[in-house]
Amino acid sequence: MVTCIHVADVHIGMSFRKASFGNDFASKRRKEIKESFYNIIDRVRDKDFLFISGDLFEEENITIKELKEINYKFEQIPNTKILIISGNHDPIVDNKSNYRLINWADNVYIFDSNNKKYDFLEHNVSVYGISWNKKIIREELIDEVVIEDYNKINILLVHGDIYNKSDYLPISKDKLKAKGFDYVAMGHIHKHEFITERIAYCGSLEPLDFKETGEHGIIEGVVAKEFVDMKFMPMCKREFLQYKFKLTNEMMLDDIINEIVNVDTKENRSKNMYRIILEGVVDRDLYFDEYIIKDMVKADFAYIEFVDKTIRDYDLEKLLEENSDNIIGLYIKEMLNYNLEEEVNKIALYIGLEALINEKVK
Amino acid sequence: MKIDNLLLLNFGKFENKSIEFKDGINLVYGQNESGKSTIHSFIEGMLYGFFKPYVKVKSYNDKYEKYMPWNSEKYNGILIYEKEGNRYRVERNFMKRKEQVEVYDDITGENITYLYKYNSIIKQCEVASKDFNINSTVYNNTISISQLSNKTDKNLMKEVKDSLVNLGESKSDNISVKRVVDVLNKKIDEIGTQGRKKTSPYGKLVQNIEELLVEKQKAIGVSEEVREKQTIYNESVEILSQMYAYKRRLEEEKNNYELNNFKYKYEQIINIKEEINNLNVELKKIEKCRDYKVETIDEVITNIKLLDKLKDDKITIEDQISGFRKSMCDEGNSQINNINIQKDLIAFEALENRKNYSNKSNKEEFDELNGSKHKYLKKRNLGISMLIIITLVEICIKFLAGNSLGTNVFIGYLLVVIIFCLYIIICNSKYLKIKSNIKDLNKEDKLRRSELISINEEIEYILKKYNCYEKDQLYEIRTSNNYNDILIKERNNHIDSLNMQKEKMIENITKICAINTEAGVEYKAIDDLVKLKKNIFKLEKIVSEIDNKQIILKNILGEYSIEFIEEKIKHSNSKADQLAINSIEEINNNVEKVNDDIIALNKKISKQEQEVLNLERGTRGIAEITEEIEEKTIIKDKYETELAGINLSKNIIEKISKNIHKDFAPILNSKVLNAVKNISGENISDIKITENMEIRVAKKMDNIKTVESFSSGTIDQIYFALRMSINDIITKNSDLPIILDDCFTQYDDVRLKNILKFISNEYNNRQVIIFTCHNREREILNENIIDYNYICI
């Protein structure tokens, strides 16, 4: 039997587009992800194997300096065998691919089109691995994998999609089960899940955007022929949390700020990343938008962002009724012909209306 | 329609304050801070509540808080108004969460709140909806007029003009489309345009994004370059490791060579050491001879030899002496014999001489003669043959030639024959002579021979006598006889000297023995001594050999110690093998060269490494740049959407306004004109409203003037008239009360009188409520006998 840690989708060096972090926090987050990974390296020091199931880093963004750093860390745990497959974000395409630019330490074993299997006689283990060599794989590459010796502990590393027939190495669940591997360390899906006792996604090590709420971490444990004891361990430094707030037009700015700050404990606030969706109706004289509020609360949070879905309180029907024969009414009538779901039209309506009404109310 | 009563139950500073209004002019007098504005606002509050208009969710405006009583928990009031004979009592509780409005028919007491339009947002009925029919905003801008006090004539007319303009464009007298558009334009300016890169946020952002895109491209380029360089670096590292491998091989070779050398040395050393050991062993064996010196031993040997010799000599001498003595006995005989032998010997010799002489012979002569004989015989025979031949020839010739041949020939032939005959004869005679000589010789020879035989017999006789076979033996006998003689003589001498010697020898022997004993050498056999001497030599030789070998050893060792060499070779078991002498040079050269190459390549490699690091350091990460681009693009998009929205809004507003202007403005103008015409008592022949909404009035017999050129009184009137007609246009209602709050403070008396008269005339069908803090209004009204209702706060 062997002790091991299964980790994947670390995405060192990735740029956070969807998470709308802003430059400083994004850089900080990138650093945190790297440190999180280094913690895993420390943790796996007294174990036999570290399986990295793809997307360890972002091919376009990682620097040689960082690669050397990672390799240095690998060198510090010479008693652990580190097995890596490449994923769709760090494919090994040619000799200029980042995996080939560095002279990796002796305990690092990287799978590619020439190396699809590594044997470790002292542990009685054979590890099979399918590495990516382009950005899209539509073929079910699992079909090509065949176990040579069923007496060994056979482990497979694969980075693909077991849920959908997508462009990212689709895998048939039944076919995979039928292969008879003692453990399949999967990568690509960022949410951890045990498909069966012996087939699992460990999920991304740290959550990468607001869709990835919930716990993130690694899978660690023991793999043997007779039994398998692999468990999910939450490891991430921060979680993504998303909340919806309903505002009322009675609320003043202070009220709103208080509500927001009270969304979680101070400890959590200093740790996690929050997105707050503001809904409801807001006093039209209350001057705020996402950025202003963010500015006002950012000291209380490690990271917080807002989505403003509030409606300024204009009673359009009433307005229309009361101003049916002047420009305000005519304007509203005209604007109602437009699709108000579109941001442009919405802005036109409210800005025009605001200007007209402010004129009237003077 | 008119307002009958106000009952401020708990409102502002009032508690249970009741005010009654009447038809016509109501003058409410109160000093500053007496609460006039409170009452004014009360009316508004009762009609509308203090809610913000145009809201989706109930919210309060400022006045709510302003008039909330401090000391009471109640906040309420009652207003009673009358229209067309019906009295309506409005009861309102302003307090938040308890707010309520009920309207009662004041006559029947019936709750007729249901008759009023229900506003679901404020969850109350709208009091003004039924009879007033204007909202609070319109109310505040039309029938409730305040703050006229600061305005000059010019401002008044401007206000009218603006109102007209606004009406003409927006159908709302206070919405100036131009201002609205200005506001929108200002918003647009604040965001900016793409063109205004330096000053507008939008422009700056667009430029920023462009710069970032360039930076990103550069960063991608750098990343590519880094990959290239890293690949090259890796290749260099590979080459370097090969160089190191090669260097290691060379060093191994060198080590092997050195090792080999050492092994070789070591073997040699072992050998030499063994030899030295052996020599030492041998040395030990003959150690003892160190004690002896060669010279001494030589001496001793010599002495011993001498001794032996002396001893031998002594014995010899003794033998000799005895020999001599013995032979001397024999000698007596021999002397006699000696004489005899002498005699015989002489005879013998004589005989021999004779023999020799006889023998001496003729042999030579004989041979000579023989030779000659044969010679001449030969000659003779030759001649004979020749003669025969010539004769034959002659016969032939004669036969052949016949008789032709002359006599000469015949003579010739005869001569020849004669010569040959002579020759033959001579030879023959000689031959004969010789033959006779030979005969003689033979005769001689015979004689001799017989003589010889007799000599030999005599010789034999002598020899037999002495028992010899030949002459020499005789001689010998004689000699020995002689010798014996001498010997005897000598012998005697000898014996003497020998005796002497013997004495001496005995002396020497004793001496030598003494010396030997002194030298400490036991009387040994010479062999032993010789051996000893040999040993001494051997010892010396061995010592010197040992020294030599030590020197050789030292040379072999050179600067190393044996332990050092042993250490060096201890791991290797194989034997030394010979290498070519000059390979070490080659190896060293190669090592030097590869070292140089390694240094150069190391420099190159660290340079490459540094280049890669510098490249990476010189730009921001692609992730960062991308994020900034995204971030800014989102803002830019937002700006753009906003700009689009604002522009859309502007367009629509302008479009609508144009339409209004097209449709409504003419109507408005005519109404306005009518109103102005009605006011002016003076003859106005024509009124025109220009495009700028300037009103030009043409009086009879005057030129066209603008309204502003009229007197202030006229202007006031025109203002009010216009205002009211505007109000009426807007509200479509012409019997609403007019509420004037502190309007005339700045007016001078004349103006005041003017306007008051105007109002009372013009609006005699409406209720007019005037709030003032002066007494002048009262006075003027009194003076002009205008009816009014006086209320003092």
PDB file of N, CA and C in Angstrom, chain A residues 13 15-17 22-23 26 30 59-61 63-65 68 96 98 101 249 283-285 313-315 318-319 321-322 325-327 331 334-335 348 351-352 359-360, chain B residues 52-58 117 119 121 126 135 138 141 170-171 174 176 179-180 184 226-228 230-231 234 609 616 622-624 626-628 631 645 649 652 655 732:
ATOM      1  N   GLY A  13      -0.142  31.303 -11.308  1.00  0.00           N
ATOM      2  CA  GLY A  13       0.114  32.322 -12.320  1.00  0.00           C
ATOM      3  C   GLY A  13      -1.108  32.742 -13.113  1.00  0.00           C
ATOM      4  N   SER A  15      -4.509  34.579 -14.386  1.00  0.00           N
ATOM      5  CA  SER A  15      -5.033  35.917 -14.210  1.00  0.00           C
ATOM      6  C   SER A  15      -6.523  35.784 -13.922  1.00  0.00           C
ATOM      7  N   PHE A  16      -6.991  36.561 -12.985  1.00  0.00           N
ATOM      8  CA  PHE A  16      -8.362  36.413 -12.521  1.00  0.00           C
ATOM      9  C   PHE A  16      -9.271  37.324 -13.309  1.00  0.00           C
ATOM     10  N   ARG A  17      -9.736  36.833 -14.455  1.00  0.00           N
ATOM     11  CA  ARG A  17     -10.585  37.721 -15.240  1.00  0.00           C
ATOM     12  C   ARG A  17     -11.986  37.761 -14.675  1.00  0.00           C
ATOM     13  N   GLY A  22      -9.285  43.125  -9.487  1.00  0.00           N
ATOM     14  CA  GLY A  22      -8.477  44.331  -9.371  1.00  0.00           C
ATOM     15  C   GLY A  22      -7.045  43.915  -9.125  1.00  0.00           C
ATOM     16  N   ASN A  23      -6.144  44.745  -9.525  1.00  0.00           N
ATOM     17  CA  ASN A  23      -4.755  44.375  -9.641  1.00  0.00           C
ATOM     18  C   ASN A  23      -4.092  43.923  -8.350  1.00  0.00           C
ATOM     19  N   ALA A  26      -5.486  40.698  -6.901  1.00  0.00           N
ATOM     20  CA  ALA A  26      -5.203  39.574  -7.791  1.00  0.00           C
ATOM     21  C   ALA A  26      -3.767  39.115  -7.614  1.00  0.00           C
ATOM     22  N   ARG A  30      -2.670  35.458  -6.301  1.00  0.00           N
ATOM     23  CA  ARG A  30      -1.761  34.586  -7.033  1.00  0.00           C
ATOM     24  C   ARG A  30      -0.674  34.071  -6.104  1.00  0.00           C
ATOM     25  N   GLU A  59       0.320  28.135 -18.604  1.00  0.00           N
ATOM     26  CA  GLU A  59       1.453  28.096 -19.527  1.00  0.00           C
ATOM     27  C   GLU A  59       1.898  29.482 -19.973  1.00  0.00           C
ATOM     28  N   GLU A  60       0.898  30.364 -20.273  1.00  0.00           N
ATOM     29  CA  GLU A  60       1.295  31.650 -20.835  1.00  0.00           C
ATOM     30  C   GLU A  60       1.863  32.595 -19.803  1.00  0.00           C
ATOM     31  N   ASN A  61       1.484  32.389 -18.550  1.00  0.00           N
ATOM     32  CA  ASN A  61       1.827  33.414 -17.570  1.00  0.00           C
ATOM     33  C   ASN A  61       3.015  33.076 -16.702  1.00  0.00           C
ATOM     34  N   THR A  63       6.587  32.221 -15.167  1.00  0.00           N
ATOM     35  CA  THR A  63       7.933  32.645 -15.526  1.00  0.00           C
ATOM     36  C   THR A  63       8.932  31.542 -15.182  1.00  0.00           C
ATOM     37  N   ILE A  64      10.085  31.656 -15.815  1.00  0.00           N
ATOM     38  CA  ILE A  64      11.134  30.692 -15.551  1.00  0.00           C
ATOM     39  C   ILE A  64      11.510  30.735 -14.077  1.00  0.00           C
ATOM     40  N   LYS A  65      11.508  31.914 -13.526  1.00  0.00           N
ATOM     41  CA  LYS A  65      11.874  32.069 -12.122  1.00  0.00           C
ATOM     42  C   LYS A  65      10.952  31.255 -11.235  1.00  0.00           C
ATOM     43  N   LYS A  68      11.579  27.554 -11.510  1.00  0.00           N
ATOM     44  CA  LYS A  68      12.754  27.134 -10.756  1.00  0.00           C
ATOM     45  C   LYS A  68      12.426  27.046  -9.268  1.00  0.00           C
ATOM     46  N   LYS A  96       9.444  24.033 -26.480  1.00  0.00           N
ATOM     47  CA  LYS A  96       9.489  25.309 -25.787  1.00  0.00           C
ATOM     48  C   LYS A  96       8.417  25.382 -24.711  1.00  0.00           C
ATOM     49  N   ASN A  98       6.761  24.926 -21.176  1.00  0.00           N
ATOM     50  CA  ASN A  98       7.436  25.187 -19.917  1.00  0.00           C
ATOM     51  C   ASN A  98       7.917  23.939 -19.202  1.00  0.00           C
ATOM     52  N   LEU A 101      11.394  23.252 -20.292  1.00  0.00           N
ATOM     53  CA  LEU A 101      12.451  24.255 -20.207  1.00  0.00           C
ATOM     54  C   LEU A 101      13.290  24.128 -18.943  1.00  0.00           C
ATOM     55  N   ASN A 249     -35.816  51.687   0.099  1.00  0.00           N
ATOM     56  CA  ASN A 249     -35.487  53.093  -0.113  1.00  0.00           C
ATOM     57  C   ASN A 249     -35.499  53.885   1.173  1.00  0.00           C
ATOM     58  N   ASP A 283     -33.408  54.713  -2.648  1.00  0.00           N
ATOM     59  CA  ASP A 283     -33.770  56.118  -2.752  1.00  0.00           C
ATOM     60  C   ASP A 283     -32.954  56.778  -3.849  1.00  0.00           C
ATOM     61  N   ARG A 284     -33.680  57.419  -4.738  1.00  0.00           N
ATOM     62  CA  ARG A 284     -32.952  57.904  -5.898  1.00  0.00           C
ATOM     63  C   ARG A 284     -31.995  59.040  -5.576  1.00  0.00           C
ATOM     64  N   ASP A 285     -32.179  59.612  -4.407  1.00  0.00           N
ATOM     65  CA  ASP A 285     -31.234  60.658  -4.053  1.00  0.00           C
ATOM     66  C   ASP A 285     -29.980  60.111  -3.388  1.00  0.00           C
ATOM     67  N   ASP A 313     -35.707  54.436  -7.117  1.00  0.00           N
ATOM     68  CA  ASP A 313     -37.167  54.427  -7.014  1.00  0.00           C
ATOM     69  C   ASP A 313     -37.813  55.544  -7.816  1.00  0.00           C
ATOM     70  N   TYR A 314     -38.181  55.198  -8.954  1.00  0.00           N
ATOM     71  CA  TYR A 314     -39.042  56.064  -9.739  1.00  0.00           C
ATOM     72  C   TYR A 314     -40.314  55.296 -10.001  1.00  0.00           C
ATOM     73  N   ASP A 315     -41.383  55.860  -9.611  1.00  0.00           N
ATOM     74  CA  ASP A 315     -42.659  55.214  -9.896  1.00  0.00           C
ATOM     75  C   ASP A 315     -43.060  55.645 -11.288  1.00  0.00           C
ATOM     76  N   LYS A 318     -46.831  56.191 -12.050  1.00  0.00           N
ATOM     77  CA  LYS A 318     -47.355  57.421 -11.472  1.00  0.00           C
ATOM     78  C   LYS A 318     -46.860  58.636 -12.219  1.00  0.00           C
ATOM     79  N   LEU A 319     -45.540  58.579 -12.514  1.00  0.00           N
ATOM     80  CA  LEU A 319     -44.969  59.697 -13.231  1.00  0.00           C
ATOM     81  C   LEU A 319     -45.674  59.892 -14.558  1.00  0.00           C
ATOM     82  N   GLU A 321     -48.540  58.970 -15.384  1.00  0.00           N
ATOM     83  CA  GLU A 321     -49.893  59.462 -15.190  1.00  0.00           C
ATOM     84  C   GLU A 321     -49.904  60.950 -14.931  1.00  0.00           C
ATOM     85  N   GLU A 322     -49.049  61.378 -14.013  1.00  0.00           N
ATOM     86  CA  GLU A 322     -49.091  62.770 -13.617  1.00  0.00           C
ATOM     87  C   GLU A 322     -48.501  63.702 -14.653  1.00  0.00           C
ATOM     88  N   ASP A 325     -49.033  64.864 -20.115  1.00  0.00           N
ATOM     89  CA  ASP A 325     -49.030  65.817 -21.216  1.00  0.00           C
ATOM     90  C   ASP A 325     -47.797  66.702 -21.255  1.00  0.00           C
ATOM     91  N   ASN A 326     -46.790  66.360 -20.502  1.00  0.00           N
ATOM     92  CA  ASN A 326     -45.569  67.137 -20.689  1.00  0.00           C
ATOM     93  C   ASN A 326     -44.419  66.219 -21.050  1.00  0.00           C
ATOM     94  N   ILE A 327     -43.311  66.853 -21.148  1.00  0.00           N
ATOM     95  CA  ILE A 327     -42.166  66.149 -21.725  1.00  0.00           C
ATOM     96  C   ILE A 327     -41.770  64.933 -20.905  1.00  0.00           C
ATOM     97  N   TYR A 331     -41.548  61.489 -22.536  1.00  0.00           N
ATOM     98  CA  TYR A 331     -40.262  60.814 -22.522  1.00  0.00           C
ATOM     99  C   TYR A 331     -40.399  59.385 -22.016  1.00  0.00           C
ATOM    100  N   GLU A 334     -41.929  57.205 -24.534  1.00  0.00           N
ATOM    101  CA  GLU A 334     -41.003  56.867 -25.602  1.00  0.00           C
ATOM    102  C   GLU A 334     -40.036  55.781 -25.139  1.00  0.00           C
ATOM    103  N   MET A 335     -39.478  55.962 -23.955  1.00  0.00           N
ATOM    104  CA  MET A 335     -38.462  55.026 -23.470  1.00  0.00           C
ATOM    105  C   MET A 335     -39.045  53.644 -23.222  1.00  0.00           C
ATOM    106  N   ALA A 348     -30.357  55.362 -20.288  1.00  0.00           N
ATOM    107  CA  ALA A 348     -30.985  56.504 -20.960  1.00  0.00           C
ATOM    108  C   ALA A 348     -32.234  56.929 -20.218  1.00  0.00           C
ATOM    109  N   ILE A 351     -31.265  58.363 -16.581  1.00  0.00           N
ATOM    110  CA  ILE A 351     -30.519  59.623 -16.604  1.00  0.00           C
ATOM    111  C   ILE A 351     -31.385  60.748 -17.153  1.00  0.00           C
ATOM    112  N   GLY A 352     -32.102  60.456 -18.235  1.00  0.00           N
ATOM    113  CA  GLY A 352     -32.962  61.482 -18.820  1.00  0.00           C
ATOM    114  C   GLY A 352     -34.036  61.908 -17.828  1.00  0.00           C
ATOM    115  N   GLU A 359     -35.054  69.100 -12.958  1.00  0.00           N
ATOM    116  CA  GLU A 359     -35.467  70.390 -13.469  1.00  0.00           C
ATOM    117  C   GLU A 359     -36.808  70.787 -12.904  1.00  0.00           C
ATOM    118  N   LYS A 360     -37.720  69.818 -12.937  1.00  0.00           N
ATOM    119  CA  LYS A 360     -39.067  70.127 -12.521  1.00  0.00           C
ATOM    120  C   LYS A 360     -39.137  70.442 -11.035  1.00  0.00           C
TER     121      LYS A 360
ATOM    122  N   LYS B  52     -42.007  61.906  -0.815  1.00  0.00           N
ATOM    123  CA  LYS B  52     -41.290  62.272  -2.025  1.00  0.00           C
ATOM    124  C   LYS B  52     -42.136  61.857  -3.212  1.00  0.00           C
ATOM    125  N   PRO B  53     -42.225  62.726  -4.105  1.00  0.00           N
ATOM    126  CA  PRO B  53     -43.041  62.390  -5.276  1.00  0.00           C
ATOM    127  C   PRO B  53     -42.270  61.466  -6.206  1.00  0.00           C
ATOM    128  N   TYR B  54     -42.985  60.830  -7.065  1.00  0.00           N
ATOM    129  CA  TYR B  54     -42.387  60.011  -8.125  1.00  0.00           C
ATOM    130  C   TYR B  54     -41.520  58.896  -7.573  1.00  0.00           C
ATOM    131  N   VAL B  55     -41.953  58.307  -6.475  1.00  0.00           N
ATOM    132  CA  VAL B  55     -41.115  57.236  -5.947  1.00  0.00           C
ATOM    133  C   VAL B  55     -41.871  55.930  -6.026  1.00  0.00           C
ATOM    134  N   LYS B  56     -41.134  54.872  -6.059  1.00  0.00           N
ATOM    135  CA  LYS B  56     -41.736  53.555  -6.095  1.00  0.00           C
ATOM    136  C   LYS B  56     -41.987  53.028  -4.708  1.00  0.00           C
ATOM    137  N   VAL B  57     -41.172  53.471  -3.828  1.00  0.00           N
ATOM    138  CA  VAL B  57     -41.342  53.031  -2.450  1.00  0.00           C
ATOM    139  C   VAL B  57     -41.476  54.287  -1.601  1.00  0.00           C
ATOM    140  N   LYS B  58     -42.370  54.200  -0.666  1.00  0.00           N
ATOM    141  CA  LYS B  58     -42.671  55.377   0.151  1.00  0.00           C
ATOM    142  C   LYS B  58     -41.412  55.957   0.768  1.00  0.00           C
ATOM    143  N   LYS B 117     -58.620  58.910  -4.918  1.00  0.00           N
ATOM    144  CA  LYS B 117     -57.753  57.920  -5.561  1.00  0.00           C
ATOM    145  C   LYS B 117     -56.759  57.352  -4.550  1.00  0.00           C
ATOM    146  N   ASN B 119     -53.378  55.644  -3.454  1.00  0.00           N
ATOM    147  CA  ASN B 119     -51.997  55.493  -3.909  1.00  0.00           C
ATOM    148  C   ASN B 119     -51.372  54.324  -3.155  1.00  0.00           C
ATOM    149  N   ILE B 121     -48.560  53.190  -3.115  1.00  0.00           N
ATOM    150  CA  ILE B 121     -47.195  53.316  -2.623  1.00  0.00           C
ATOM    151  C   ILE B 121     -47.175  53.962  -1.247  1.00  0.00           C
ATOM    152  N   GLU B 126     -55.001  59.938  -2.188  1.00  0.00           N
ATOM    153  CA  GLU B 126     -54.407  61.215  -2.567  1.00  0.00           C
ATOM    154  C   GLU B 126     -55.470  62.294  -2.452  1.00  0.00           C
ATOM    155  N   ASN B 135     -50.364  67.515  -8.688  1.00  0.00           N
ATOM    156  CA  ASN B 135     -49.509  66.872  -7.686  1.00  0.00           C
ATOM    157  C   ASN B 135     -48.717  67.930  -6.935  1.00  0.00           C
ATOM    158  N   VAL B 138     -46.355  70.198  -8.943  1.00  0.00           N
ATOM    159  CA  VAL B 138     -47.061  71.217  -9.710  1.00  0.00           C
ATOM    160  C   VAL B 138     -47.649  72.259  -8.752  1.00  0.00           C
ATOM    161  N   ASN B 141     -45.247  74.717  -7.764  1.00  0.00           N
ATOM    162  CA  ASN B 141     -44.769  75.603  -8.805  1.00  0.00           C
ATOM    163  C   ASN B 141     -45.859  76.482  -9.377  1.00  0.00           C
ATOM    164  N   SER B 170     -41.377  71.727 -23.453  1.00  0.00           N
ATOM    165  CA  SER B 170     -41.575  70.535 -22.641  1.00  0.00           C
ATOM    166  C   SER B 170     -42.978  70.441 -22.099  1.00  0.00           C
ATOM    167  N   LYS B 171     -43.764  71.393 -22.444  1.00  0.00           N
ATOM    168  CA  LYS B 171     -45.116  71.460 -21.912  1.00  0.00           C
ATOM    169  C   LYS B 171     -45.104  71.527 -20.397  1.00  0.00           C
ATOM    170  N   ASN B 174     -41.552  74.680 -15.935  1.00  0.00           N
ATOM    171  CA  ASN B 174     -40.243  74.802 -15.307  1.00  0.00           C
ATOM    172  C   ASN B 174     -39.213  73.807 -15.827  1.00  0.00           C
ATOM    173  N   SER B 176     -36.789  73.325 -18.406  1.00  0.00           N
ATOM    174  CA  SER B 176     -36.104  73.923 -19.530  1.00  0.00           C
ATOM    175  C   SER B 176     -35.321  72.835 -20.242  1.00  0.00           C
ATOM    176  N   ARG B 179     -31.732  73.391 -20.433  1.00  0.00           N
ATOM    177  CA  ARG B 179     -30.926  73.082 -19.254  1.00  0.00           C
ATOM    178  C   ARG B 179     -30.731  71.583 -19.107  1.00  0.00           C
ATOM    179  N   VAL B 180     -31.847  70.891 -19.404  1.00  0.00           N
ATOM    180  CA  VAL B 180     -31.737  69.438 -19.288  1.00  0.00           C
ATOM    181  C   VAL B 180     -30.637  68.920 -20.214  1.00  0.00           C
ATOM    182  N   LEU B 184     -27.183  67.009 -19.396  1.00  0.00           N
ATOM    183  CA  LEU B 184     -26.731  65.760 -20.017  1.00  0.00           C
ATOM    184  C   LEU B 184     -25.377  65.947 -20.690  1.00  0.00           C
ATOM    185  N   VAL B 226      11.949  34.568 -23.756  1.00  0.00           N
ATOM    186  CA  VAL B 226      12.448  33.845 -22.592  1.00  0.00           C
ATOM    187  C   VAL B 226      12.499  32.362 -22.872  1.00  0.00           C
ATOM    188  N   ARG B 227      11.437  31.871 -23.505  1.00  0.00           N
ATOM    189  CA  ARG B 227      11.436  30.448 -23.828  1.00  0.00           C
ATOM    190  C   ARG B 227      12.597  30.083 -24.732  1.00  0.00           C
ATOM    191  N   GLU B 228      12.782  30.934 -25.758  1.00  0.00           N
ATOM    192  CA  GLU B 228      13.891  30.681 -26.677  1.00  0.00           C
ATOM    193  C   GLU B 228      15.196  30.597 -25.903  1.00  0.00           C
ATOM    194  N   GLN B 230      15.751  30.197 -22.823  1.00  0.00           N
ATOM    195  CA  GLN B 230      15.832  29.103 -21.858  1.00  0.00           C
ATOM    196  C   GLN B 230      16.184  27.814 -22.570  1.00  0.00           C
ATOM    197  N   THR B 231      15.619  27.635 -23.771  1.00  0.00           N
ATOM    198  CA  THR B 231      15.960  26.436 -24.529  1.00  0.00           C
ATOM    199  C   THR B 231      17.466  26.432 -24.838  1.00  0.00           C
ATOM    200  N   ASN B 234      19.317  25.650 -21.782  1.00  0.00           N
ATOM    201  CA  ASN B 234      19.308  24.220 -21.474  1.00  0.00           C
ATOM    202  C   ASN B 234      20.323  23.465 -22.320  1.00  0.00           C
ATOM    203  N   GLU B 609      21.591  32.893 -18.097  1.00  0.00           N
ATOM    204  CA  GLU B 609      20.652  32.824 -16.982  1.00  0.00           C
ATOM    205  C   GLU B 609      20.224  34.228 -16.564  1.00  0.00           C
ATOM    206  N   GLU B 616      12.612  38.587 -17.552  1.00  0.00           N
ATOM    207  CA  GLU B 616      11.386  38.374 -16.781  1.00  0.00           C
ATOM    208  C   GLU B 616      11.147  39.513 -15.816  1.00  0.00           C
ATOM    209  N   ILE B 622       2.167  38.568 -17.372  1.00  0.00           N
ATOM    210  CA  ILE B 622       1.076  38.674 -18.336  1.00  0.00           C
ATOM    211  C   ILE B 622      -0.264  38.650 -17.613  1.00  0.00           C
ATOM    212  N   ALA B 623      -0.346  37.855 -16.558  1.00  0.00           N
ATOM    213  CA  ALA B 623      -1.606  37.760 -15.806  1.00  0.00           C
ATOM    214  C   ALA B 623      -2.005  39.128 -15.284  1.00  0.00           C
ATOM    215  N   GLU B 624      -1.026  39.804 -14.683  1.00  0.00           N
ATOM    216  CA  GLU B 624      -1.329  41.123 -14.132  1.00  0.00           C
ATOM    217  C   GLU B 624      -1.852  42.065 -15.189  1.00  0.00           C
ATOM    218  N   THR B 626      -3.126  41.411 -18.066  1.00  0.00           N
ATOM    219  CA  THR B 626      -4.437  41.018 -18.568  1.00  0.00           C
ATOM    220  C   THR B 626      -5.522  41.470 -17.619  1.00  0.00           C
ATOM    221  N   GLU B 627      -5.268  41.260 -16.332  1.00  0.00           N
ATOM    222  CA  GLU B 627      -6.277  41.655 -15.356  1.00  0.00           C
ATOM    223  C   GLU B 627      -6.544  43.146 -15.417  1.00  0.00           C
ATOM    224  N   GLU B 628      -5.468  43.910 -15.498  1.00  0.00           N
ATOM    225  CA  GLU B 628      -5.675  45.359 -15.546  1.00  0.00           C
ATOM    226  C   GLU B 628      -6.478  45.729 -16.782  1.00  0.00           C
ATOM    227  N   GLU B 631     -10.055  44.806 -16.133  1.00  0.00           N
ATOM    228  CA  GLU B 631     -10.641  45.750 -15.201  1.00  0.00           C
ATOM    229  C   GLU B 631     -11.015  47.040 -15.896  1.00  0.00           C
ATOM    230  N   GLY B 645     -26.169  55.804 -23.397  1.00  0.00           N
ATOM    231  CA  GLY B 645     -27.465  56.075 -22.778  1.00  0.00           C
ATOM    232  C   GLY B 645     -27.765  57.557 -22.746  1.00  0.00           C
ATOM    233  N   SER B 649     -30.680  59.436 -24.572  1.00  0.00           N
ATOM    234  CA  SER B 649     -31.628  60.264 -23.816  1.00  0.00           C
ATOM    235  C   SER B 649     -31.712  61.659 -24.419  1.00  0.00           C
ATOM    236  N   ILE B 652     -33.580  61.653 -27.645  1.00  0.00           N
ATOM    237  CA  ILE B 652     -35.026  61.501 -27.516  1.00  0.00           C
ATOM    238  C   ILE B 652     -35.658  62.771 -26.973  1.00  0.00           C
ATOM    239  N   LYS B 655     -35.819  65.274 -29.544  1.00  0.00           N
ATOM    240  CA  LYS B 655     -36.854  64.935 -30.535  1.00  0.00           C
ATOM    241  C   LYS B 655     -38.237  65.296 -30.013  1.00  0.00           C
ATOM    242  N   LYS B 732     -55.376  73.057 -16.105  1.00  0.00           N
ATOM    243  CA  LYS B 732     -56.712  73.004 -16.734  1.00  0.00           C
ATOM    244  C   LYS B 732     -57.812  73.338 -15.749  1.00  0.00           C
TER     245      LYS B 732
END
